[in-house]
Amino acid sequence: MAKFVFSPVTTRGFWRVSFECQLLLLYARFIHWFYGSGMLRCGDEFKSYEDLCDAISAFQQAEFVQLYVRHSRTIESASATRAPKKKFNEYLVFSEIDYVCHHGGKDYKTTSTGKRPHQKTYQMGCQFRVKVRCSQNGQVLFIKAIENDHNHEISEKAFKHHPRQRRLSEPSVKEAKNMLEVKANKKMVQQHIFKQSGKVVILKDLHNLASKDKRNEVINVSTLVEEMKKVNGAFVEVSKDESDTLSSVYYSLPIYYNQGEKGYS
């Protein structure tokens, strides 16, 4: 058991952590590294690409780091060029994959002339990288190297607000749309989504979701009007209000009387 030793070096005195407690702290850090949830280690093997994706996802959630694929090579490409005689496990999908932090990636030198001065990027030159390669026998993927060197602050809040982490599942999207269609308060919808799925969505996400449905409605009506116009002799008139919002569609078909006169129904 760890011991705390009181050392009266000065009149004030202070609590000094003993050597045993320091060893315990080091041991706890080792356990966290070796068995920690979502941790990746050099040499870890995966029998399929799906298993690798699960491990990467667990690592992102545990370490609050958003990764993306910076480089990859499929087993088809490797078979055709670098290793034509090697028999690959088809479940690996890739022979090479490099994951990098969303603040890293290839250095980009802008050629901007300043006409669009307010463009933003996540790139900050972060050097974090996970290199995954296929084994010599072509049967497993393994982590070849990990460059665990971030040059920026890592926090759970920033991670959960990342656009990729704010993406909702299909059931959540459907539920949110239904609530927005009945004019539910967006802040209440935001809180409901967080309670149900744990996802952090901002009000702009909900606004974009509602606007997307409106754009689809306009597209569908326009398609309908074009189809109506294709009917031989049909008369179609579209009316809009002052805000350019569709208000009505007038549609009529010609009818012919016995005398040969034509009119509209």
mmCIF file of N, CA and C in Angstrom, residues 49-166:
data_model
loop_
_atom_site.group_PDB
_atom_site.id
_atom_site.type_symbol
_atom_site.label_atom_id
_atom_site.label_comp_id
_atom_site.label_asym_id
_atom_site.label_seq_id
_atom_site.Cartn_x
_atom_site.Cartn_y
_atom_site.Cartn_z
ATOM 1 N N TYR A 49 -10.334 -5.742 -42.271
ATOM 2 C CA TYR A 49 -10.386 -4.283 -42.274
ATOM 3 C C TYR A 49 -11.450 -3.790 -41.302
ATOM 4 N N GLU A 50 -12.514 -4.554 -41.153
ATOM 5 C CA GLU A 50 -13.576 -4.189 -40.221
ATOM 6 C C GLU A 50 -13.056 -4.158 -38.781
ATOM 7 N N ASP A 51 -12.227 -5.139 -38.419
ATOM 8 C CA ASP A 51 -11.638 -5.157 -37.078
ATOM 9 C C ASP A 51 -10.745 -3.940 -36.862
ATOM 10 N N LEU A 52 -10.000 -3.568 -37.896
ATOM 11 C CA LEU A 52 -9.135 -2.386 -37.799
ATOM 12 C C LEU A 52 -9.970 -1.129 -37.594
ATOM 13 N N CYS A 53 -11.049 -0.996 -38.342
ATOM 14 C CA CYS A 53 -11.917 0.177 -38.210
ATOM 15 C C CYS A 53 -12.504 0.273 -36.805
ATOM 16 N N ASP A 54 -12.874 -0.867 -36.227
ATOM 17 C CA ASP A 54 -13.415 -0.871 -34.862
ATOM 18 C C ASP A 54 -12.358 -0.379 -33.872
ATOM 19 N N ALA A 55 -11.113 -0.822 -34.064
ATOM 20 C CA ALA A 55 -10.034 -0.403 -33.163
ATOM 21 C C ALA A 55 -9.739 1.084 -33.308
ATOM 22 N N ILE A 56 -9.734 1.573 -34.534
ATOM 23 C CA ILE A 56 -9.488 2.999 -34.771
ATOM 24 C C ILE A 56 -10.603 3.837 -34.165
ATOM 25 N N SER A 57 -11.841 3.379 -34.329
ATOM 26 C CA SER A 57 -12.977 4.105 -33.762
ATOM 27 C C SER A 57 -12.899 4.150 -32.239
ATOM 28 N N ALA A 58 -12.537 3.007 -31.619
ATOM 29 C CA ALA A 58 -12.404 2.965 -30.158
ATOM 30 C C ALA A 58 -11.288 3.880 -29.687
ATOM 31 N N PHE A 59 -10.193 3.924 -30.450
ATOM 32 C CA PHE A 59 -9.077 4.805 -30.098
ATOM 33 C C PHE A 59 -9.502 6.269 -30.159
ATOM 34 N N GLN A 60 -10.246 6.638 -31.187
ATOM 35 C CA GLN A 60 -10.689 8.024 -31.325
ATOM 36 C C GLN A 60 -11.585 8.432 -30.158
ATOM 37 N N GLN A 61 -12.511 7.548 -29.788
ATOM 38 C CA GLN A 61 -13.430 7.862 -28.703
ATOM 39 C C GLN A 61 -12.722 7.936 -27.355
ATOM 40 N N ALA A 62 -11.696 7.094 -27.167
ATOM 41 C CA ALA A 62 -10.997 7.064 -25.883
ATOM 42 C C ALA A 62 -10.008 8.214 -25.736
ATOM 43 N N GLU A 63 -9.364 8.584 -26.847
ATOM 44 C CA GLU A 63 -8.306 9.603 -26.785
ATOM 45 C C GLU A 63 -8.757 10.970 -27.280
ATOM 46 N N PHE A 64 -10.023 11.070 -27.751
ATOM 47 C CA PHE A 64 -10.568 12.337 -28.250
ATOM 48 C C PHE A 64 -9.732 12.893 -29.401
ATOM 49 N N VAL A 65 -9.380 12.010 -30.338
ATOM 50 C CA VAL A 65 -8.583 12.391 -31.500
ATOM 51 C C VAL A 65 -9.347 11.993 -32.756
ATOM 52 N N GLN A 66 -9.569 12.945 -33.647
ATOM 53 C CA GLN A 66 -10.250 12.661 -34.907
ATOM 54 C C GLN A 66 -9.213 12.344 -35.975
ATOM 55 N N LEU A 67 -9.307 11.155 -36.575
ATOM 56 C CA LEU A 67 -8.353 10.719 -37.588
ATOM 57 C C LEU A 67 -9.031 10.632 -38.956
ATOM 58 N N TYR A 68 -8.204 10.657 -39.973
ATOM 59 C CA TYR A 68 -8.698 10.392 -41.331
ATOM 60 C C TYR A 68 -7.605 9.680 -42.112
ATOM 61 N N VAL A 69 -7.983 9.015 -43.204
ATOM 62 C CA VAL A 69 -7.030 8.248 -44.008
ATOM 63 C C VAL A 69 -6.289 9.199 -44.940
ATOM 64 N N ARG A 70 -4.987 9.305 -44.735
ATOM 65 C CA ARG A 70 -4.151 10.179 -45.567
ATOM 66 C C ARG A 70 -3.590 9.432 -46.768
ATOM 67 N N HIS A 71 -3.330 8.129 -46.607
ATOM 68 C CA HIS A 71 -2.769 7.324 -47.694
ATOM 69 C C HIS A 71 -3.298 5.904 -47.568
ATOM 70 N N SER A 72 -3.572 5.267 -48.704
ATOM 71 C CA SER A 72 -4.025 3.881 -48.681
ATOM 72 C C SER A 72 -3.688 3.208 -50.010
ATOM 73 N N ARG A 73 -3.573 1.884 -49.951
ATOM 74 C CA ARG A 73 -3.354 1.082 -51.148
ATOM 75 C C ARG A 73 -4.167 -0.196 -51.007
ATOM 76 N N THR A 74 -5.008 -0.483 -51.972
ATOM 77 C CA THR A 74 -5.856 -1.669 -51.906
ATOM 78 C C THR A 74 -5.040 -2.919 -52.203
ATOM 79 N N ILE A 75 -5.581 -4.079 -51.807
ATOM 80 C CA ILE A 75 -4.885 -5.332 -52.077
ATOM 81 C C ILE A 75 -4.880 -5.632 -53.580
ATOM 82 N N GLU A 76 -5.879 -5.135 -54.314
ATOM 83 C CA GLU A 76 -5.891 -5.309 -55.765
ATOM 84 C C GLU A 76 -4.726 -4.565 -56.401
ATOM 85 N N SER A 77 -4.500 -3.326 -55.935
ATOM 86 C CA SER A 77 -3.390 -2.551 -56.460
ATOM 87 C C SER A 77 -2.047 -3.184 -56.096
ATOM 88 N N ALA A 78 -1.933 -3.681 -54.863
ATOM 89 C CA ALA A 78 -0.689 -4.321 -54.436
ATOM 90 C C ALA A 78 -0.427 -5.605 -55.218
ATOM 91 N N SER A 79 -1.482 -6.366 -55.496
ATOM 92 C CA SER A 79 -1.335 -7.608 -56.256
ATOM 93 C C SER A 79 -0.896 -7.337 -57.684
ATOM 94 N N ALA A 80 -1.352 -6.226 -58.242
ATOM 95 C CA ALA A 80 -1.037 -5.919 -59.632
ATOM 96 C C ALA A 80 0.335 -5.287 -59.809
ATOM 97 N N THR A 81 0.884 -4.700 -58.743
ATOM 98 C CA THR A 81 2.146 -3.964 -58.898
ATOM 99 C C THR A 81 3.259 -4.499 -57.992
ATOM 100 N N ARG A 82 3.106 -4.375 -56.691
ATOM 101 C CA ARG A 82 4.211 -4.641 -55.777
ATOM 102 C C ARG A 82 4.365 -6.102 -55.383
ATOM 103 N N ALA A 83 3.267 -6.812 -55.264
ATOM 104 C CA ALA A 83 3.336 -8.202 -54.787
ATOM 105 C C ALA A 83 2.433 -9.089 -55.631
ATOM 106 N N PRO A 84 2.792 -9.336 -56.890
ATOM 107 C CA PRO A 84 1.913 -10.132 -57.764
ATOM 108 C C PRO A 84 1.778 -11.597 -57.355
ATOM 109 N N LYS A 85 2.749 -12.122 -56.596
ATOM 110 C CA LYS A 85 2.720 -13.534 -56.213
ATOM 111 C C LYS A 85 2.125 -13.754 -54.814
ATOM 112 N N LYS A 86 1.885 -12.689 -54.088
ATOM 113 C CA LYS A 86 1.374 -12.835 -52.726
ATOM 114 C C LYS A 86 -0.130 -13.081 -52.739
ATOM 115 N N LYS A 87 -0.581 -13.995 -51.891
ATOM 116 C CA LYS A 87 -2.001 -14.289 -51.742
ATOM 117 C C LYS A 87 -2.546 -13.524 -50.537
ATOM 118 N N PHE A 88 -3.388 -12.555 -50.818
ATOM 119 C CA PHE A 88 -3.919 -11.692 -49.767
ATOM 120 C C PHE A 88 -5.233 -12.233 -49.220
ATOM 121 N N ASN A 89 -5.447 -11.981 -47.948
ATOM 122 C CA ASN A 89 -6.736 -12.231 -47.321
ATOM 123 C C ASN A 89 -7.714 -11.176 -47.826
ATOM 124 N N GLU A 90 -8.788 -11.611 -48.495
ATOM 125 C CA GLU A 90 -9.722 -10.667 -49.114
ATOM 126 C C GLU A 90 -10.413 -9.755 -48.110
ATOM 127 N N TYR A 91 -10.472 -10.164 -46.844
ATOM 128 C CA TYR A 91 -11.135 -9.355 -45.823
ATOM 129 C C TYR A 91 -10.271 -8.173 -45.359
ATOM 130 N N LEU A 92 -9.022 -8.117 -45.804
ATOM 131 C CA LEU A 92 -8.151 -7.009 -45.405
ATOM 132 C C LEU A 92 -8.478 -5.748 -46.197
ATOM 133 N N VAL A 93 -8.919 -5.894 -47.445
ATOM 134 C CA VAL A 93 -9.314 -4.793 -48.330
ATOM 135 C C VAL A 93 -8.112 -3.932 -48.729
ATOM 136 N N PHE A 94 -7.303 -3.519 -47.737
ATOM 137 C CA PHE A 94 -6.147 -2.664 -48.007
ATOM 138 C C PHE A 94 -4.859 -3.377 -47.600
ATOM 139 N N SER A 95 -3.783 -3.023 -48.295
ATOM 140 C CA SER A 95 -2.449 -3.514 -47.913
ATOM 141 C C SER A 95 -1.661 -2.447 -47.172
ATOM 142 N N GLU A 96 -2.031 -1.178 -47.354
ATOM 143 C CA GLU A 96 -1.372 -0.064 -46.672
ATOM 144 C C GLU A 96 -2.416 0.991 -46.312
ATOM 145 N N ILE A 97 -2.350 1.488 -45.101
ATOM 146 C CA ILE A 97 -3.217 2.578 -44.661
ATOM 147 C C ILE A 97 -2.428 3.467 -43.707
ATOM 148 N N ASP A 98 -2.492 4.764 -43.923
ATOM 149 C CA ASP A 98 -1.902 5.735 -43.007
ATOM 150 C C ASP A 98 -3.016 6.617 -42.455
ATOM 151 N N TYR A 99 -3.193 6.581 -41.134
ATOM 152 C CA TYR A 99 -4.143 7.455 -40.462
ATOM 153 C C TYR A 99 -3.388 8.646 -39.872
ATOM 154 N N VAL A 100 -3.927 9.843 -40.062
ATOM 155 C CA VAL A 100 -3.309 11.043 -39.498
ATOM 156 C C VAL A 100 -4.365 11.844 -38.750
ATOM 157 N N CYS A 101 -3.895 12.709 -37.892
ATOM 158 C CA CYS A 101 -4.782 13.598 -37.136
ATOM 159 C C CYS A 101 -5.420 14.603 -38.094
ATOM 160 N N HIS A 102 -6.638 15.015 -37.794
ATOM 161 C CA HIS A 102 -7.315 15.963 -38.681
ATOM 162 C C HIS A 102 -6.654 17.326 -38.667
ATOM 163 N N HIS A 103 -5.741 17.559 -37.719
ATOM 164 C CA HIS A 103 -4.955 18.795 -37.709
ATOM 165 C C HIS A 103 -3.639 18.636 -38.455
ATOM 166 N N GLY A 104 -3.422 17.445 -39.040
ATOM 167 C CA GLY A 104 -2.167 17.197 -39.742
ATOM 168 C C GLY A 104 -2.379 16.974 -41.217
ATOM 169 N N GLY A 105 -1.567 16.087 -41.786
ATOM 170 C CA GLY A 105 -1.671 15.822 -43.208
ATOM 171 C C GLY A 105 -0.550 16.472 -43.984
ATOM 172 N N LYS A 106 -0.695 16.463 -45.279
ATOM 173 C CA LYS A 106 0.327 17.007 -46.159
ATOM 174 C C LYS A 106 0.380 18.519 -46.053
ATOM 175 N N ASP A 107 1.609 19.063 -46.012
ATOM 176 C CA ASP A 107 1.782 20.512 -45.962
ATOM 177 C C ASP A 107 1.230 21.141 -47.238
ATOM 178 N N TYR A 108 0.431 22.154 -47.055
ATOM 179 C CA TYR A 108 -0.215 22.808 -48.193
ATOM 180 C C TYR A 108 0.240 24.252 -48.290
ATOM 181 N N LYS A 109 0.733 24.614 -49.472
ATOM 182 C CA LYS A 109 1.158 25.988 -49.719
ATOM 183 C C LYS A 109 0.113 26.668 -50.599
ATOM 184 N N THR A 110 -0.508 27.661 -50.054
ATOM 185 C CA THR A 110 -1.579 28.331 -50.764
ATOM 186 C C THR A 110 -1.063 29.173 -51.925
ATOM 187 N N THR A 111 -1.867 29.256 -52.966
ATOM 188 C CA THR A 111 -1.590 30.132 -54.110
ATOM 189 C C THR A 111 -2.670 31.205 -54.203
ATOM 190 N N SER A 112 -3.295 31.469 -53.066
ATOM 191 C CA SER A 112 -4.399 32.418 -53.024
ATOM 192 C C SER A 112 -3.938 33.829 -53.374
ATOM 193 N N THR A 113 -4.822 34.575 -54.045
ATOM 194 C CA THR A 113 -4.555 35.977 -54.370
ATOM 195 C C THR A 113 -5.259 36.922 -53.411
ATOM 196 N N GLY A 114 -5.918 36.349 -52.392
ATOM 197 C CA GLY A 114 -6.578 37.180 -51.390
ATOM 198 C C GLY A 114 -8.010 37.526 -51.704
ATOM 199 N N LYS A 115 -8.580 36.945 -52.759
ATOM 200 C CA LYS A 115 -9.964 37.258 -53.112
ATOM 201 C C LYS A 115 -10.958 36.607 -52.153
ATOM 202 N N ARG A 116 -10.538 35.514 -51.511
ATOM 203 C CA ARG A 116 -11.397 34.832 -50.521
ATOM 204 C C ARG A 116 -10.614 34.733 -49.218
ATOM 205 N N PRO A 117 -10.544 35.815 -48.459
ATOM 206 C CA PRO A 117 -9.635 35.875 -47.297
ATOM 207 C C PRO A 117 -10.103 35.122 -46.062
ATOM 208 N N HIS A 118 -11.347 34.686 -46.003
ATOM 209 C CA HIS A 118 -11.887 34.111 -44.767
ATOM 210 C C HIS A 118 -12.039 32.594 -44.850
ATOM 211 N N GLN A 119 -11.210 31.915 -45.619
ATOM 212 C CA GLN A 119 -11.254 30.462 -45.704
ATOM 213 C C GLN A 119 -10.546 29.843 -44.503
ATOM 214 N N LYS A 120 -11.091 28.746 -43.991
ATOM 215 C CA LYS A 120 -10.556 28.113 -42.792
ATOM 216 C C LYS A 120 -10.112 26.689 -43.102
ATOM 217 N N THR A 121 -9.171 26.196 -42.314
ATOM 218 C CA THR A 121 -8.696 24.826 -42.450
ATOM 219 C C THR A 121 -8.355 24.273 -41.071
ATOM 220 N N TYR A 122 -8.474 22.948 -40.917
ATOM 221 C CA TYR A 122 -8.125 22.300 -39.661
ATOM 222 C C TYR A 122 -6.627 22.032 -39.570
ATOM 223 N N GLN A 123 -5.911 22.114 -40.681
ATOM 224 C CA GLN A 123 -4.512 21.723 -40.689
ATOM 225 C C GLN A 123 -3.649 22.678 -39.865
ATOM 226 N N MET A 124 -2.853 22.068 -38.966
ATOM 227 C CA MET A 124 -1.946 22.818 -38.105
ATOM 228 C C MET A 124 -0.548 22.195 -38.085
ATOM 229 N N GLY A 125 -0.283 21.277 -39.015
ATOM 230 C CA GLY A 125 1.029 20.642 -39.058
ATOM 231 C C GLY A 125 1.227 19.565 -38.012
ATOM 232 N N CYS A 126 0.135 18.994 -37.473
ATOM 233 C CA CYS A 126 0.267 17.943 -36.462
ATOM 234 C C CYS A 126 0.933 16.719 -37.083
ATOM 235 N N GLN A 127 1.873 16.102 -36.348
ATOM 236 C CA GLN A 127 2.662 14.987 -36.861
ATOM 237 C C GLN A 127 2.134 13.620 -36.427
ATOM 238 N N PHE A 128 0.995 13.583 -35.749
ATOM 239 C CA PHE A 128 0.470 12.282 -35.310
ATOM 240 C C PHE A 128 0.149 11.423 -36.527
ATOM 241 N N ARG A 129 0.553 10.143 -36.451
ATOM 242 C CA ARG A 129 0.347 9.238 -37.584
ATOM 243 C C ARG A 129 0.322 7.794 -37.101
ATOM 244 N N VAL A 130 -0.557 7.000 -37.673
ATOM 245 C CA VAL A 130 -0.606 5.559 -37.421
ATOM 246 C C VAL A 130 -0.431 4.851 -38.763
ATOM 247 N N LYS A 131 0.657 4.099 -38.887
ATOM 248 C CA LYS A 131 0.937 3.376 -40.132
ATOM 249 C C LYS A 131 0.510 1.920 -39.986
ATOM 250 N N VAL A 132 -0.363 1.487 -40.877
ATOM 251 C CA VAL A 132 -0.860 0.114 -40.877
ATOM 252 C C VAL A 132 -0.407 -0.554 -42.172
ATOM 253 N N ARG A 133 0.174 -1.737 -42.045
ATOM 254 C CA ARG A 133 0.662 -2.469 -43.204
ATOM 255 C C ARG A 133 0.189 -3.915 -43.164
ATOM 256 N N CYS A 134 0.255 -4.565 -44.318
ATOM 257 C CA CYS A 134 -0.116 -5.970 -44.428
ATOM 258 C C CYS A 134 1.090 -6.839 -44.063
ATOM 259 N N SER A 135 0.834 -7.970 -43.437
ATOM 260 C CA SER A 135 1.915 -8.876 -43.047
ATOM 261 C C SER A 135 2.557 -9.521 -44.274
ATOM 262 N N GLN A 136 3.701 -10.157 -44.062
ATOM 263 C CA GLN A 136 4.434 -10.780 -45.159
ATOM 264 C C GLN A 136 3.617 -11.875 -45.842
ATOM 265 N N ASN A 137 2.835 -12.614 -45.063
ATOM 266 C CA ASN A 137 2.032 -13.690 -45.655
ATOM 267 C C ASN A 137 0.693 -13.199 -46.214
ATOM 268 N N GLY A 138 0.399 -11.907 -46.044
ATOM 269 C CA GLY A 138 -0.805 -11.331 -46.615
ATOM 270 C C GLY A 138 -2.093 -11.687 -45.912
ATOM 271 N N GLN A 139 -2.004 -12.161 -44.655
ATOM 272 C CA GLN A 139 -3.194 -12.644 -43.962
ATOM 273 C C GLN A 139 -3.733 -11.693 -42.902
ATOM 274 N N VAL A 140 -2.917 -10.773 -42.407
ATOM 275 C CA VAL A 140 -3.369 -9.842 -41.363
ATOM 276 C C VAL A 140 -2.828 -8.450 -41.631
ATOM 277 N N LEU A 141 -3.520 -7.467 -41.077
ATOM 278 C CA LEU A 141 -3.015 -6.102 -41.024
ATOM 279 C C LEU A 141 -2.396 -5.875 -39.655
ATOM 280 N N PHE A 142 -1.311 -5.120 -39.598
ATOM 281 C CA PHE A 142 -0.679 -4.846 -38.307
ATOM 282 C C PHE A 142 -0.210 -3.403 -38.264
ATOM 283 N N ILE A 143 -0.131 -2.870 -37.043
ATOM 284 C CA ILE A 143 0.324 -1.495 -36.856
ATOM 285 C C ILE A 143 1.844 -1.483 -36.892
ATOM 286 N N LYS A 144 2.385 -0.852 -37.904
ATOM 287 C CA LYS A 144 3.832 -0.815 -38.084
ATOM 288 C C LYS A 144 4.484 0.277 -37.254
ATOM 289 N N ALA A 145 3.850 1.421 -37.171
ATOM 290 C CA ALA A 145 4.448 2.538 -36.427
ATOM 291 C C ALA A 145 3.363 3.496 -35.960
ATOM 292 N N ILE A 146 3.619 4.126 -34.826
ATOM 293 C CA ILE A 146 2.743 5.165 -34.285
ATOM 294 C C ILE A 146 3.596 6.371 -33.916
ATOM 295 N N GLU A 147 3.335 7.483 -34.535
ATOM 296 C CA GLU A 147 4.023 8.736 -34.197
ATOM 297 C C GLU A 147 3.058 9.558 -33.351
ATOM 298 N N ASN A 148 3.145 9.376 -32.054
ATOM 299 C CA ASN A 148 2.194 9.988 -31.117
ATOM 300 C C ASN A 148 2.692 11.360 -30.692
ATOM 301 N N ASP A 149 2.622 12.305 -31.610
ATOM 302 C CA ASP A 149 3.160 13.633 -31.352
ATOM 303 C C ASP A 149 2.180 14.694 -31.844
ATOM 304 N N HIS A 150 1.319 15.154 -30.930
ATOM 305 C CA HIS A 150 0.366 16.211 -31.267
ATOM 306 C C HIS A 150 0.975 17.573 -30.923
ATOM 307 N N ASN A 151 0.695 18.563 -31.740
ATOM 308 C CA ASN A 151 1.182 19.921 -31.468
ATOM 309 C C ASN A 151 0.040 20.863 -31.101
ATOM 310 N N HIS A 152 -1.049 20.288 -30.602
ATOM 311 C CA HIS A 152 -2.223 21.095 -30.271
ATOM 312 C C HIS A 152 -2.907 20.483 -29.057
ATOM 313 N N GLU A 153 -3.805 21.235 -28.472
ATOM 314 C CA GLU A 153 -4.530 20.766 -27.289
ATOM 315 C C GLU A 153 -5.575 19.728 -27.696
ATOM 316 N N ILE A 154 -5.721 18.704 -26.866
ATOM 317 C CA ILE A 154 -6.710 17.653 -27.093
ATOM 318 C C ILE A 154 -7.743 17.731 -25.974
ATOM 319 N N SER A 155 -9.011 17.805 -26.353
ATOM 320 C CA SER A 155 -10.062 17.895 -25.349
ATOM 321 C C SER A 155 -11.299 17.159 -25.826
ATOM 322 N N GLU A 156 -12.083 16.672 -24.884
ATOM 323 C CA GLU A 156 -13.320 15.963 -25.213
ATOM 324 C C GLU A 156 -14.318 16.901 -25.872
ATOM 325 N N LYS A 157 -14.375 18.146 -25.415
ATOM 326 C CA LYS A 157 -15.333 19.108 -25.956
ATOM 327 C C LYS A 157 -15.067 19.372 -27.433
ATOM 328 N N ALA A 158 -13.789 19.641 -27.773
ATOM 329 C CA ALA A 158 -13.446 19.910 -29.171
ATOM 330 C C ALA A 158 -13.714 18.691 -30.045
ATOM 331 N N PHE A 159 -13.441 17.496 -29.498
ATOM 332 C CA PHE A 159 -13.646 16.267 -30.261
ATOM 333 C C PHE A 159 -15.132 16.057 -30.569
ATOM 334 N N LYS A 160 -15.985 16.234 -29.572
ATOM 335 C CA LYS A 160 -17.412 16.001 -29.767
ATOM 336 C C LYS A 160 -18.060 17.049 -30.665
ATOM 337 N N HIS A 161 -17.412 18.227 -30.805
ATOM 338 C CA HIS A 161 -17.954 19.262 -31.677
ATOM 339 C C HIS A 161 -17.424 19.147 -33.105
ATOM 340 N N HIS A 162 -16.566 18.161 -33.359
ATOM 341 C CA HIS A 162 -16.052 17.985 -34.716
ATOM 342 C C HIS A 162 -17.203 17.567 -35.635
ATOM 343 N N PRO A 163 -17.239 18.077 -36.875
ATOM 344 C CA PRO A 163 -18.346 17.743 -37.787
ATOM 345 C C PRO A 163 -18.587 16.256 -37.961
ATOM 346 N N ARG A 164 -17.533 15.443 -38.001
ATOM 347 C CA ARG A 164 -17.722 14.003 -38.183
ATOM 348 C C ARG A 164 -18.373 13.360 -36.963
ATOM 349 N N GLN A 165 -18.095 13.888 -35.792
ATOM 350 C CA GLN A 165 -18.689 13.336 -34.585
ATOM 351 C C GLN A 165 -20.118 13.819 -34.387
ATOM 352 N N ARG A 166 -20.491 14.899 -35.061
ATOM 353 C CA ARG A 166 -21.852 15.429 -34.936
ATOM 354 C C ARG A 166 -22.828 14.754 -35.900
#
